[in-house]
Short mmCIF file of C-alpha atoms and ligand atoms in Angstrom, two decimals:
data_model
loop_
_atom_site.label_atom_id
_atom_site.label_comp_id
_atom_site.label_asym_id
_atom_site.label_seq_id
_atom_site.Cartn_x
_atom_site.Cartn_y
_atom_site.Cartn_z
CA UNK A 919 0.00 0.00 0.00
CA UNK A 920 1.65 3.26 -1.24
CA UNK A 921 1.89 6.01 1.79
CA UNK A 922 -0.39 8.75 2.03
CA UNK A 923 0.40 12.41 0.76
CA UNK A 924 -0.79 15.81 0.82
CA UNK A 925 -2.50 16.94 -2.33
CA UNK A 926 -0.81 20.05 -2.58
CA UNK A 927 1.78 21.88 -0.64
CA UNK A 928 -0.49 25.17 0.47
CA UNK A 929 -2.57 21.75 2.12
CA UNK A 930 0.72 20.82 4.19
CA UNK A 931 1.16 24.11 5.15
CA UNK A 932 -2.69 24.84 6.35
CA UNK A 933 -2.51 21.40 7.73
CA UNK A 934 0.69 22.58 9.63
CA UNK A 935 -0.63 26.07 11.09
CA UNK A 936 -3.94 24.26 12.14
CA UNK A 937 -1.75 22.07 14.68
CA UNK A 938 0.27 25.16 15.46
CA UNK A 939 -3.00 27.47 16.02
CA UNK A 940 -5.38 26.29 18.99
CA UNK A 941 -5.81 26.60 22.43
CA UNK A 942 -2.55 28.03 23.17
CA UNK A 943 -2.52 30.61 20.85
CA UNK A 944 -6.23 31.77 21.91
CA UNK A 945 -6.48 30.87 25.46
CA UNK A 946 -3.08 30.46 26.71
CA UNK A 947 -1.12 33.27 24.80
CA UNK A 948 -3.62 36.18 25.36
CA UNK A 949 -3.83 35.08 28.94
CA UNK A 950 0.05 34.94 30.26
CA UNK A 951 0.20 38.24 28.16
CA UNK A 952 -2.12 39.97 30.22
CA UNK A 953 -0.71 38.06 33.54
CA UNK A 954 3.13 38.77 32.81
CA UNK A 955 3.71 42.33 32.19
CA UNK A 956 1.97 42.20 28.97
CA UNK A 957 4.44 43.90 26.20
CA UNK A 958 7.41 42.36 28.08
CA UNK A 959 6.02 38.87 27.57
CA UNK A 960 5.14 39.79 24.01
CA UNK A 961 8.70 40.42 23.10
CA UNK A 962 10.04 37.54 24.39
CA UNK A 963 7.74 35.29 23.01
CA UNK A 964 8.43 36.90 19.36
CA UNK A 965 12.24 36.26 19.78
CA UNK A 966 11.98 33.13 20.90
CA UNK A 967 9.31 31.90 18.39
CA UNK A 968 12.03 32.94 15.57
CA UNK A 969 15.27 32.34 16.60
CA UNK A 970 14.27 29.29 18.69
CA UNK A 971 10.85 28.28 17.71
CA UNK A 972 11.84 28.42 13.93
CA UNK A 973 15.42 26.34 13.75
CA UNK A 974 13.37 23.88 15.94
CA UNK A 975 10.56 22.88 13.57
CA UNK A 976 12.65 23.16 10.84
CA UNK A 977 14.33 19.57 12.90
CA UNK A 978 11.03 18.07 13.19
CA UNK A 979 10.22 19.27 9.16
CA UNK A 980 14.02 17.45 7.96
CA UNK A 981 13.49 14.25 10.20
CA UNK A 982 9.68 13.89 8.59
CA UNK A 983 10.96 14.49 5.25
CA UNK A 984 13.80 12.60 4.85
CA UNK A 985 12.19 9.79 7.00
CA UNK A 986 8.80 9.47 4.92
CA UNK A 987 7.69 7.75 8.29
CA UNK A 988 5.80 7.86 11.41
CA UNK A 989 7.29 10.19 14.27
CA UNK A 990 8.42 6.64 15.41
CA UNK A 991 9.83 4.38 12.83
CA UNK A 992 11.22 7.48 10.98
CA UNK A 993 14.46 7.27 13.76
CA UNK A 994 15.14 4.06 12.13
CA UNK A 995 14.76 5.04 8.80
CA UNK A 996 17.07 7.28 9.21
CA UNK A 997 19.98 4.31 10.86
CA UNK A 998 19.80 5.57 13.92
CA UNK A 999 17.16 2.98 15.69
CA UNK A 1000 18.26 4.09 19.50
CA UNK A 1001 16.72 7.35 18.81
CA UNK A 1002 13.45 5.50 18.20
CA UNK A 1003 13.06 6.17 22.35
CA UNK A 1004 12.90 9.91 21.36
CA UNK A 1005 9.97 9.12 18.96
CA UNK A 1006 7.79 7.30 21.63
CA UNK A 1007 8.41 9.92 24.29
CA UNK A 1008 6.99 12.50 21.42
CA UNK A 1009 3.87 10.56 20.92
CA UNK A 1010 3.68 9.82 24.61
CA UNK A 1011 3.67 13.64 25.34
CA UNK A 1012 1.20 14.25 22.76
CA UNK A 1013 -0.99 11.60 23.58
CA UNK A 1014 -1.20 13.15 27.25
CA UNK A 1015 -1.49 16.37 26.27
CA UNK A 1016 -4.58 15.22 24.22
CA UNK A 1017 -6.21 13.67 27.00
CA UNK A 1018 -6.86 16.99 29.10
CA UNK A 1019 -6.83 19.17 25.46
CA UNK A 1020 -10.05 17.66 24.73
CA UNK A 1021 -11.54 18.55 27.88
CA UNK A 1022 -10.70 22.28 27.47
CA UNK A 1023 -12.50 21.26 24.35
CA UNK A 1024 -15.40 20.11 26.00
CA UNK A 1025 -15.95 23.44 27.85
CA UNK A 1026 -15.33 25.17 24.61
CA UNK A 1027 -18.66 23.58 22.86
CA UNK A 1028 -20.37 24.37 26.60
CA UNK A 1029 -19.32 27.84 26.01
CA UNK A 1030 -20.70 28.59 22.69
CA UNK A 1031 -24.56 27.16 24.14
CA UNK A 1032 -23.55 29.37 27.26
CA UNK A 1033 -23.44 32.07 25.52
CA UNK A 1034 -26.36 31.89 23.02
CA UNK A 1035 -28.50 31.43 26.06
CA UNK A 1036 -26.66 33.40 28.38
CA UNK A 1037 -26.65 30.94 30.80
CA UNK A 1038 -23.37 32.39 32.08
CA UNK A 1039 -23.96 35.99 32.28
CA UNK A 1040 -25.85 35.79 36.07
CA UNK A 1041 -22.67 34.25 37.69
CA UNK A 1042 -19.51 33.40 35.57
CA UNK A 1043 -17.74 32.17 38.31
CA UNK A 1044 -19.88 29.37 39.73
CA UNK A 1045 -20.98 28.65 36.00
CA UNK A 1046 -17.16 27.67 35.38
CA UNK A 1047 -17.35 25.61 38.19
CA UNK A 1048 -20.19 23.75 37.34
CA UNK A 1049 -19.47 22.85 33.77
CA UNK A 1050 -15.56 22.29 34.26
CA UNK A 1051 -15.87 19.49 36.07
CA UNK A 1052 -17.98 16.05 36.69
CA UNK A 1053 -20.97 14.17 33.93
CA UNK A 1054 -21.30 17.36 31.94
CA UNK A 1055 -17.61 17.65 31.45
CA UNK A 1056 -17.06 13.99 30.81
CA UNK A 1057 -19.77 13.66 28.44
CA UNK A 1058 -18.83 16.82 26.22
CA UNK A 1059 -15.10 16.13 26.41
CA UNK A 1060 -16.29 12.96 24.62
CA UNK A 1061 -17.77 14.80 21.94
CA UNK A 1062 -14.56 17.04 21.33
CA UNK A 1063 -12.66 13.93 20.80
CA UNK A 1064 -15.55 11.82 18.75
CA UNK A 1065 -15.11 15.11 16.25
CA UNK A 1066 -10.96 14.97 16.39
CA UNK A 1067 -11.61 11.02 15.97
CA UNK A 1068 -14.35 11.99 12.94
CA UNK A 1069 -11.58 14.27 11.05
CA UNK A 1070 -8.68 11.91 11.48
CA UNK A 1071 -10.26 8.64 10.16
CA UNK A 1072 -10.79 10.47 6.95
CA UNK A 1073 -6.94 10.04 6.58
CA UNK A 1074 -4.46 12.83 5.24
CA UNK A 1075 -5.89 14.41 2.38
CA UNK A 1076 -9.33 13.82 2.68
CA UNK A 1077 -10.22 13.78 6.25
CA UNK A 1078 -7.35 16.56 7.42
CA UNK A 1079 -5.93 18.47 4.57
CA UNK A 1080 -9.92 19.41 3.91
CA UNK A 1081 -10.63 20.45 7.07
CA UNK A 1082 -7.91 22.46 7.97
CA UNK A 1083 -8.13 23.89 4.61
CA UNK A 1084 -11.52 25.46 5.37
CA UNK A 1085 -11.10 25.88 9.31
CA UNK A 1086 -7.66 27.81 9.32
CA UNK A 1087 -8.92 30.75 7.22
CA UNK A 1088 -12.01 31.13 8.97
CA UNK A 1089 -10.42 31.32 12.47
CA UNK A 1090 -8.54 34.08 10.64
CA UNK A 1091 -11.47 35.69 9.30
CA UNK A 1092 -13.00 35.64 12.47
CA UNK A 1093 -10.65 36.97 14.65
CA UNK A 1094 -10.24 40.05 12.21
CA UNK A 1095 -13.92 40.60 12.90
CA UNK A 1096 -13.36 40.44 16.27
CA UNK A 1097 -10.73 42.31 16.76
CA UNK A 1098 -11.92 45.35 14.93
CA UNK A 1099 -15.27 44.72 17.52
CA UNK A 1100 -13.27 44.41 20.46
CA UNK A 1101 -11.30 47.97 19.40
CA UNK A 1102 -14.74 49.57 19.88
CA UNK A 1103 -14.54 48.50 23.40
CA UNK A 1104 -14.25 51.02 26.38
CA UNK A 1105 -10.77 49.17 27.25
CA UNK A 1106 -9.09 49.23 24.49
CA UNK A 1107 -6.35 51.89 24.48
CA UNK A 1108 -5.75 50.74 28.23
CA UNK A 1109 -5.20 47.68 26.92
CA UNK A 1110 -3.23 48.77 23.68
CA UNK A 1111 -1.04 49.93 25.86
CA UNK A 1112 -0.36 47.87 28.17
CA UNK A 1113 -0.12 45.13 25.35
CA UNK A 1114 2.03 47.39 22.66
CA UNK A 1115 4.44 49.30 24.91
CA UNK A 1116 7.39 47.34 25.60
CA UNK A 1117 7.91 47.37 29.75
CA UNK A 1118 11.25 46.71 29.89
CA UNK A 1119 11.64 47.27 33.44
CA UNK A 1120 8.98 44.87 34.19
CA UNK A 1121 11.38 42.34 31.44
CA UNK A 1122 13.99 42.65 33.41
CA UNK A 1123 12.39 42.55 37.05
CA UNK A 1124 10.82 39.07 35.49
CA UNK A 1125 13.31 37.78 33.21
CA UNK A 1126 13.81 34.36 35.19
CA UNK A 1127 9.51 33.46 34.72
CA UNK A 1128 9.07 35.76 31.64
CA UNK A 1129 11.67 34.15 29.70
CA UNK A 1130 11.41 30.02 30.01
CA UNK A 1131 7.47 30.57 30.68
CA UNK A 1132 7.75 32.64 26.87
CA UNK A 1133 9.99 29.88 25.22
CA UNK A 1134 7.82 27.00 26.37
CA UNK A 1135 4.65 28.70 25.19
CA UNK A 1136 6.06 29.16 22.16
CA UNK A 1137 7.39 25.15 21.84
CA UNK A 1138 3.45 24.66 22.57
CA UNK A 1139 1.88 26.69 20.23
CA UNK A 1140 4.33 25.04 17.29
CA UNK A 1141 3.23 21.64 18.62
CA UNK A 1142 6.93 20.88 18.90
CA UNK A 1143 8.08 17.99 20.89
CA UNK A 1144 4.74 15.60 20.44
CA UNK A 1145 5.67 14.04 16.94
CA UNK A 1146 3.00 16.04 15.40
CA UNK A 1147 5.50 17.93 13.15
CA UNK A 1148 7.46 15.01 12.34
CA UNK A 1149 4.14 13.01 11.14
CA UNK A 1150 2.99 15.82 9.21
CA UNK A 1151 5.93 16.64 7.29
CA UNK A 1152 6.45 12.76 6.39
CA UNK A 1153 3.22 13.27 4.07
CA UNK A 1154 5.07 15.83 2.60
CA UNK A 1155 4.71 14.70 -1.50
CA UNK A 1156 7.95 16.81 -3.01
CA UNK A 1157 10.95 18.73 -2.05
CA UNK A 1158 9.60 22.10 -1.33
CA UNK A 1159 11.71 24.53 0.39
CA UNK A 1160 11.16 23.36 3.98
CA UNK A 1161 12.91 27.24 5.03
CA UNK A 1162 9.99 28.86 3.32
CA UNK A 1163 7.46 26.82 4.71
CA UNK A 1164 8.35 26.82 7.96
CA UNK A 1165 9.30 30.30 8.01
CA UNK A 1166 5.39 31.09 6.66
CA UNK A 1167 4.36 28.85 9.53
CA UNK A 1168 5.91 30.53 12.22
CA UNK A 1169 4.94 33.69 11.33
CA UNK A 1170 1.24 32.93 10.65
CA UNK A 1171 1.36 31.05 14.38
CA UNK A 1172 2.41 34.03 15.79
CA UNK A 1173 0.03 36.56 13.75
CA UNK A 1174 -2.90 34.60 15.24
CA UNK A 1175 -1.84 34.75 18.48
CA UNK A 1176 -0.71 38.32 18.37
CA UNK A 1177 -4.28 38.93 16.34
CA UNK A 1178 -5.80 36.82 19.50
CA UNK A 1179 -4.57 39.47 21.71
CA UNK A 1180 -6.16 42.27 20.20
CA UNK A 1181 -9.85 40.28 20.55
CA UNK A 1182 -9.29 39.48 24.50
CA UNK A 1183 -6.95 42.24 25.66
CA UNK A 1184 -9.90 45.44 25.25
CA UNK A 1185 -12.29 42.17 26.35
CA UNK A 1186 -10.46 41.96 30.03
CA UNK A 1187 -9.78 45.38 29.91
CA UNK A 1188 -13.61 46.41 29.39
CA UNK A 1189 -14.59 44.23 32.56
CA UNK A 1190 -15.12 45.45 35.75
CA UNK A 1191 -12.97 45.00 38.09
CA UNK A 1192 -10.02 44.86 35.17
CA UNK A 1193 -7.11 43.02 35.02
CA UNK A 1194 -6.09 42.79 38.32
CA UNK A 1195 -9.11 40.87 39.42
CA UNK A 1196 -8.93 38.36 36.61
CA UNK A 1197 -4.85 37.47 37.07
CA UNK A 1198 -6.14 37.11 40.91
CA UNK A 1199 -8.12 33.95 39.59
CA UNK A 1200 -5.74 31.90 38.13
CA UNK A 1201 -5.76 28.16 37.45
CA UNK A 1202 -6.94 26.84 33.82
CA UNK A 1203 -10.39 28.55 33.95
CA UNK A 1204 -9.15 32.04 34.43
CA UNK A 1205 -9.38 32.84 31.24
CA UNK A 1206 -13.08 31.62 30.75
CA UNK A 1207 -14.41 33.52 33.60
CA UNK A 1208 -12.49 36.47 32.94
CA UNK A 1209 -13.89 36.58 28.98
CA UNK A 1210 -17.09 35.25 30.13
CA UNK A 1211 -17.26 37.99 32.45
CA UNK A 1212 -16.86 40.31 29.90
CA UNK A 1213 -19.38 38.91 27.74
CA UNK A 1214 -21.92 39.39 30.35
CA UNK A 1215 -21.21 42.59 31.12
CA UNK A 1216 -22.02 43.08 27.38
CA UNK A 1217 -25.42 42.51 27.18
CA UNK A 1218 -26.87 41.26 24.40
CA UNK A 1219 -24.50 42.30 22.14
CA UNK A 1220 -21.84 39.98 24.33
CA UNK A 1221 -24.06 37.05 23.32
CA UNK A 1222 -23.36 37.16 19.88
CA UNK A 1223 -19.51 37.87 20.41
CA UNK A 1224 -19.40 34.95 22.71
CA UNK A 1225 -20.82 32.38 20.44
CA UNK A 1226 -18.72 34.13 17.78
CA UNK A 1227 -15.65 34.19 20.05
CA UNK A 1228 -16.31 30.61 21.38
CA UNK A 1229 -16.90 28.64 18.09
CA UNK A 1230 -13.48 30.24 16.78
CA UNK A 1231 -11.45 28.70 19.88
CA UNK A 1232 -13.40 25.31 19.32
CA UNK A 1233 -12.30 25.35 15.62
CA UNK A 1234 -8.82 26.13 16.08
CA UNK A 1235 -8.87 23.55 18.93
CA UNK A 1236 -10.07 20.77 16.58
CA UNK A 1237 -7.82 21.90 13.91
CA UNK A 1238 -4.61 20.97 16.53
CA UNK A 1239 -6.56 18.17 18.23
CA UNK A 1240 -6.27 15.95 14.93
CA UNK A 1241 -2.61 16.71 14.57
CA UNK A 1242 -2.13 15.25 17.60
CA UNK A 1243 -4.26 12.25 17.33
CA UNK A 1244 -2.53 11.20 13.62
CA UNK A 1245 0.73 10.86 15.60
CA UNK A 1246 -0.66 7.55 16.78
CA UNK A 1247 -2.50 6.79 14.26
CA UNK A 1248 0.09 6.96 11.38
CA UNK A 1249 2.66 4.56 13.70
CA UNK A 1250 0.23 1.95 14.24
CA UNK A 1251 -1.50 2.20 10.43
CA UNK A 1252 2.21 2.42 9.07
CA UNK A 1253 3.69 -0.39 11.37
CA UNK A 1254 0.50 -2.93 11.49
CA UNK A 1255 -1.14 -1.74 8.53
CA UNK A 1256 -4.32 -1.89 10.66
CA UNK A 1257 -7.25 -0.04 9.79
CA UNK A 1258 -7.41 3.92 9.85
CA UNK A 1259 -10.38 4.34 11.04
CA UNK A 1260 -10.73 1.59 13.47
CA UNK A 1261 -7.15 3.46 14.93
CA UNK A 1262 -8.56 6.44 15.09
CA UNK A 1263 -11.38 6.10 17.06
CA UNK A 1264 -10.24 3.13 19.19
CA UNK A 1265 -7.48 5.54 20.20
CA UNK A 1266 -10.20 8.44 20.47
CA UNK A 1267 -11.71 6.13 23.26
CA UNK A 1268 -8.66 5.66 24.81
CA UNK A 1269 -7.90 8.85 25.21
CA UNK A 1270 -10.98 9.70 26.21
CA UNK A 1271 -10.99 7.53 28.70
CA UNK A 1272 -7.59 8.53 30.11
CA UNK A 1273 -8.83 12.37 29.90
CA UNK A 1274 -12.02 11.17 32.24
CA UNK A 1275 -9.86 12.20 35.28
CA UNK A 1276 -9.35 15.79 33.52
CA UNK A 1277 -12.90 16.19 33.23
CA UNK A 1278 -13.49 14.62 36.36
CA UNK A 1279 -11.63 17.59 38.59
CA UNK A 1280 -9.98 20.62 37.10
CA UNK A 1281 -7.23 19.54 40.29
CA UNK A 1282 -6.22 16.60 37.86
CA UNK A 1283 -6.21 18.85 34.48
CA UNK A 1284 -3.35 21.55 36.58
CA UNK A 1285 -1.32 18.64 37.57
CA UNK A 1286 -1.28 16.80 33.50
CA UNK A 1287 -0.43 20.08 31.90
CA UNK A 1288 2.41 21.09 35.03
CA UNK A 1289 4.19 17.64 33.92
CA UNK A 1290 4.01 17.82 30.34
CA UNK A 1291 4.62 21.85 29.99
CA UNK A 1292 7.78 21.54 32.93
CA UNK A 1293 8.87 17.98 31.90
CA UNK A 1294 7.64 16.08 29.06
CA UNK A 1295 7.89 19.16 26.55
CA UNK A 1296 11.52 20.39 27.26
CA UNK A 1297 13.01 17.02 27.39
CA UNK A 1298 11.41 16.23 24.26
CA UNK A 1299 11.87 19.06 22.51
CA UNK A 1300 15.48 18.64 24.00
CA UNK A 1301 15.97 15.70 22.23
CA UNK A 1302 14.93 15.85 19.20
CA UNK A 1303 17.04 19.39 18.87
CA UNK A 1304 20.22 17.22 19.48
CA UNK A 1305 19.36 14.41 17.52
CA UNK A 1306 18.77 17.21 14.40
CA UNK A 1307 21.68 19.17 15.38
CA UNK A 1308 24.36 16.20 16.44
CA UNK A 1309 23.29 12.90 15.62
CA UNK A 1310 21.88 14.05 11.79
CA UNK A 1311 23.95 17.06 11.65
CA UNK A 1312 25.62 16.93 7.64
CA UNK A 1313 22.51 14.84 6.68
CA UNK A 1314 20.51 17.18 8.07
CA UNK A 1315 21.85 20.18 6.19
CA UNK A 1316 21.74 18.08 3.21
CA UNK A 1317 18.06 17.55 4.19
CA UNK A 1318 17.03 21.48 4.76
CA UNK A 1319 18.94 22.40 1.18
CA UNK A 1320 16.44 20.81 -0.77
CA UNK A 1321 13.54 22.41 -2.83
CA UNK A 1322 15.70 25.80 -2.25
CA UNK A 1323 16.39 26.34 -5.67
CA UNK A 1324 18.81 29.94 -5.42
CA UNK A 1325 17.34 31.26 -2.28
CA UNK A 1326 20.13 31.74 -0.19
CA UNK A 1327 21.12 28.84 1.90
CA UNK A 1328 20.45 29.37 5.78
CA UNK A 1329 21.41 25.29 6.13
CA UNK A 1330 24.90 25.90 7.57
CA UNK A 1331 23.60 28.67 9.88
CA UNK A 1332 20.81 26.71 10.96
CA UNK A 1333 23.31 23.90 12.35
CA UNK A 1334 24.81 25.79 14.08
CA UNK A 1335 21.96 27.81 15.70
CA UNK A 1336 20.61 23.91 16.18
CA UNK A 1337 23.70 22.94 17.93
CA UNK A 1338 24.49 25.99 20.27
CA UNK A 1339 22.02 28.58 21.27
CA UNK A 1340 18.87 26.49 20.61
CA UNK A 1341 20.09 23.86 22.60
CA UNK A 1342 20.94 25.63 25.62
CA UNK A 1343 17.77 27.69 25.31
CA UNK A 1344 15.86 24.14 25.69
CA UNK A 1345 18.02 23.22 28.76
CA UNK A 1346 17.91 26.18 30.72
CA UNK A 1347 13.93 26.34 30.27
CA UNK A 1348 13.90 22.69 31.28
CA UNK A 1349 16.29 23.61 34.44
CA UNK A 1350 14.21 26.12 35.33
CA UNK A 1351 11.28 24.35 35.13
CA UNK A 1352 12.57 21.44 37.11
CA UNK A 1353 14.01 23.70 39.91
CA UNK A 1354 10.35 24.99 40.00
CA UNK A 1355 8.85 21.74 40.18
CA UNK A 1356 8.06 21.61 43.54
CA UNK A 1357 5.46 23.77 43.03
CA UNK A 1358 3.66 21.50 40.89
CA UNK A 1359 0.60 21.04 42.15
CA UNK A 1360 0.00 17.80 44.17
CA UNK A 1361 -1.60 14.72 42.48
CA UNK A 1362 -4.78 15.19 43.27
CA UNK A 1363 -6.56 12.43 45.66
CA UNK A 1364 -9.25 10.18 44.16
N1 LIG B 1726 -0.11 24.00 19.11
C1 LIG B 1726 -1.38 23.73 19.69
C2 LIG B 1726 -1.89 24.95 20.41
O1 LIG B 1726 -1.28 25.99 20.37
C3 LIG B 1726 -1.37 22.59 20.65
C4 LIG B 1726 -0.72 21.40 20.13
C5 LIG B 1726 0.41 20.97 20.68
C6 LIG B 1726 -1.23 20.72 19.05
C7 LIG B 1726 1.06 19.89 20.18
C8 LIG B 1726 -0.59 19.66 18.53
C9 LIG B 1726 0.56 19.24 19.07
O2 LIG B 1726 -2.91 24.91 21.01
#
């Protein structure tokens, strides 16, 4: 049976920002912006989604390639079958991070009926309480992942490269709309401000959260580290330039989430009560009280934007959710040559089942995403930087080069940004986020 490809290469590259733009980019990235010294954070994050975020998934983009195989088998493709260990922690870490993913899912779809009824607006609070965790939860976190299942048993190019060929220019679409909405908002400049105007004193006050919590955001949002690069770019038909690609990738990750800011910035900053108040919150609901909040205070008129607002985060959601879910699914279809579909959804239900405790007590969510954004991330991301940089190295190069045609080559540059700064950019965020580990929160009692 011949391998699976993408039809086209624009259809690799929607495919590609779909994974990249979700959660993190809507609900995560707007959210430490406003909670770390906006501007300051903002900065960071751009450098380190370019100069470290970039030579990084151009290694996941050269091991796919060259590979042609699952984020697993494609270590031994390429000789090197010890590295195979590297693969399985990547589709272990994604597979994790899917579990609890679809739950924030799950509130997402209760979000969008929230707000069309405005069930939420009497008491956001308590109303994030109630639907976060137990039956409701469970049984909506099911549907997120019966949809990521649905897309993902269509196979590459007709289940994913059609979807995320419609749902990535919407959620762009959308958020335009939005954004120009939200600027009519009484917060706005306020929160222009405090979102545009670098705070360099604040930076440098910071620098030791700001900085690894900025470069681990911005592995997340690139959905580096989980094997969902590598798998994608192994359906890659012909040599394009993988430089041009992946540069258009980072950037259009980062113009979401920098467009993402402009919807909820004037949103928090319209609320009463203001920033302050919603940072005070905290935990993995902050965000939807603090928006929800806003909404209410809205009126009508924050009905529509909410639907609006939530259906865009549930599309971008999905869009990643299936990149993460075909990690499995292309190891075990390209190693057993079992059934797509049957993989898909019989890992859906595993998953699902896994992610139970997620939806079960927003406790359990904290402590899954603590572990895999302090631990599992780095020391995957870690890995598969050195294996790139020093295991691949020449072959690597050799790797990047082709497709370039006369654009200038970046290959030799790109080693060595691999092999040095990019490297110890990945340890010292994984240092830091080990020395911090003991205040993970504790594994929560049944
Ligand atoms: N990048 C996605 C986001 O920003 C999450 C994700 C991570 C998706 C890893 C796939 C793989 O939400």
């Amino acid at each position: 049976m011949t391998r699976e490809t993408w039809a086209t290469r624009v259809g690799f590259i929607l495919a590609a920002v779909g994974s990249a733009v979700g959660l993190g980019n809507i609900w995560q990235f707007p959210f430490k912006t406003a909670t770390n010294g906006g501007s300051a954070f903002v900065f960071v994050y751009l450098l380190a989604a370019v100069l470290i975020g970039l030579p990084a998934i151009l290694a996941e983009f050269v091991i796919g390639r060259r590979a042609k195989r699952n984020a697993i088998e494609a270590f031994g493709r390429l000789n090197r079958p010890a590295w195979t260990i590297v693969g399985a922690l990547g589709l272990f870490t994604g597979m994790w991070i899917l579990s609890y993913y679809s739950v924030v899912g799950g509130w997402v779809i209760r979000y969008v009926f929230g707000s069309a009824t405005g069930a939420y607006f009497g008491d956001p609070g308590t109303y994030f309480e109630t639907v976060s965790m137990g039956l409701e939860a469970v049984g909506l976190h099911g549907v997120f992942m019966l949809l990521t299942a649905g897309i993902v048993a269509f196979g590459i190019e007709d289940g994913i490269e059609r979807a995320t060929k419609l749902m990535v220019p919407s959620i762009v679409a959308i958020l335009l709309a939005l954004a120009v909405y939200a600027a009519t908002l009484p917060g706005a400049t306020d929160a222009y401000a405090y979102y545009l105007n670098p705070d360099f004193e604040y930076l440098f006050a910071n620098l030791g959260d700001v900085v690894p919590f900025a470069v681990s955001q911005a592995f997340f949002s690139l959905s580096l580290g989980m094997g969902a690069m590598i798998t994608y770019s192994s359906y890659i038909g012909g040599d394009e330039s993988l430089p041009t690609d992946g540069g258009t990738i980072v950037v259009l990750n980062t113009l979401v989430g920098l467009l993402a800011g402009f919807v909820v910035l004037p949103l928090l900053f319209a609320q009463q009560g203001g920033i302050s108040e919603t940072a005070a919150g905290g935990g993995p609901g902050a965000l939807f009280v603090a928006v929800a909040s806003a909404f209410a205070d809205l009126g009508m008129a924050g009905r529509a934007a909410g639907v609006v607002f939530f259906l865009v985060v549930l599309v971008a959601a999905l869009s990643s959710a299936i990149s993460l879910l075909e990690v499995v699914t292309s190891y075990v279809v390209d190693k057993y040559g079992v059934d797509r579909r049957v993989t898909a959804f019989g890992f859906g239900a595993a998953l699902f089942a896994l992610g139970t405790l997620s939806a079960g007590d927003t406790a359990w969510l904290g402590w899954f995403d603590t572990v895999a954004y302090k631990f599992l991330l780095p020391v995957s991301v870690l890995l598969g930087v050195f294996f790139a940089g020093w295991v691949l190295g020449p072959v690597a190069v050799e790797e990047l080069r082709k497709g370039t045609g006369g654009l200038p080559q970046v290959g030799p540059a790109w080693l060595w940004a691999l092999r040095t700064f990019v490297l110890l950019a990945v340890v010292a965020t994984l240092l830091l986020g080990v020395n911090t580990l003991y205040e993970m929160p504790a594994i929560p009692a049944f």
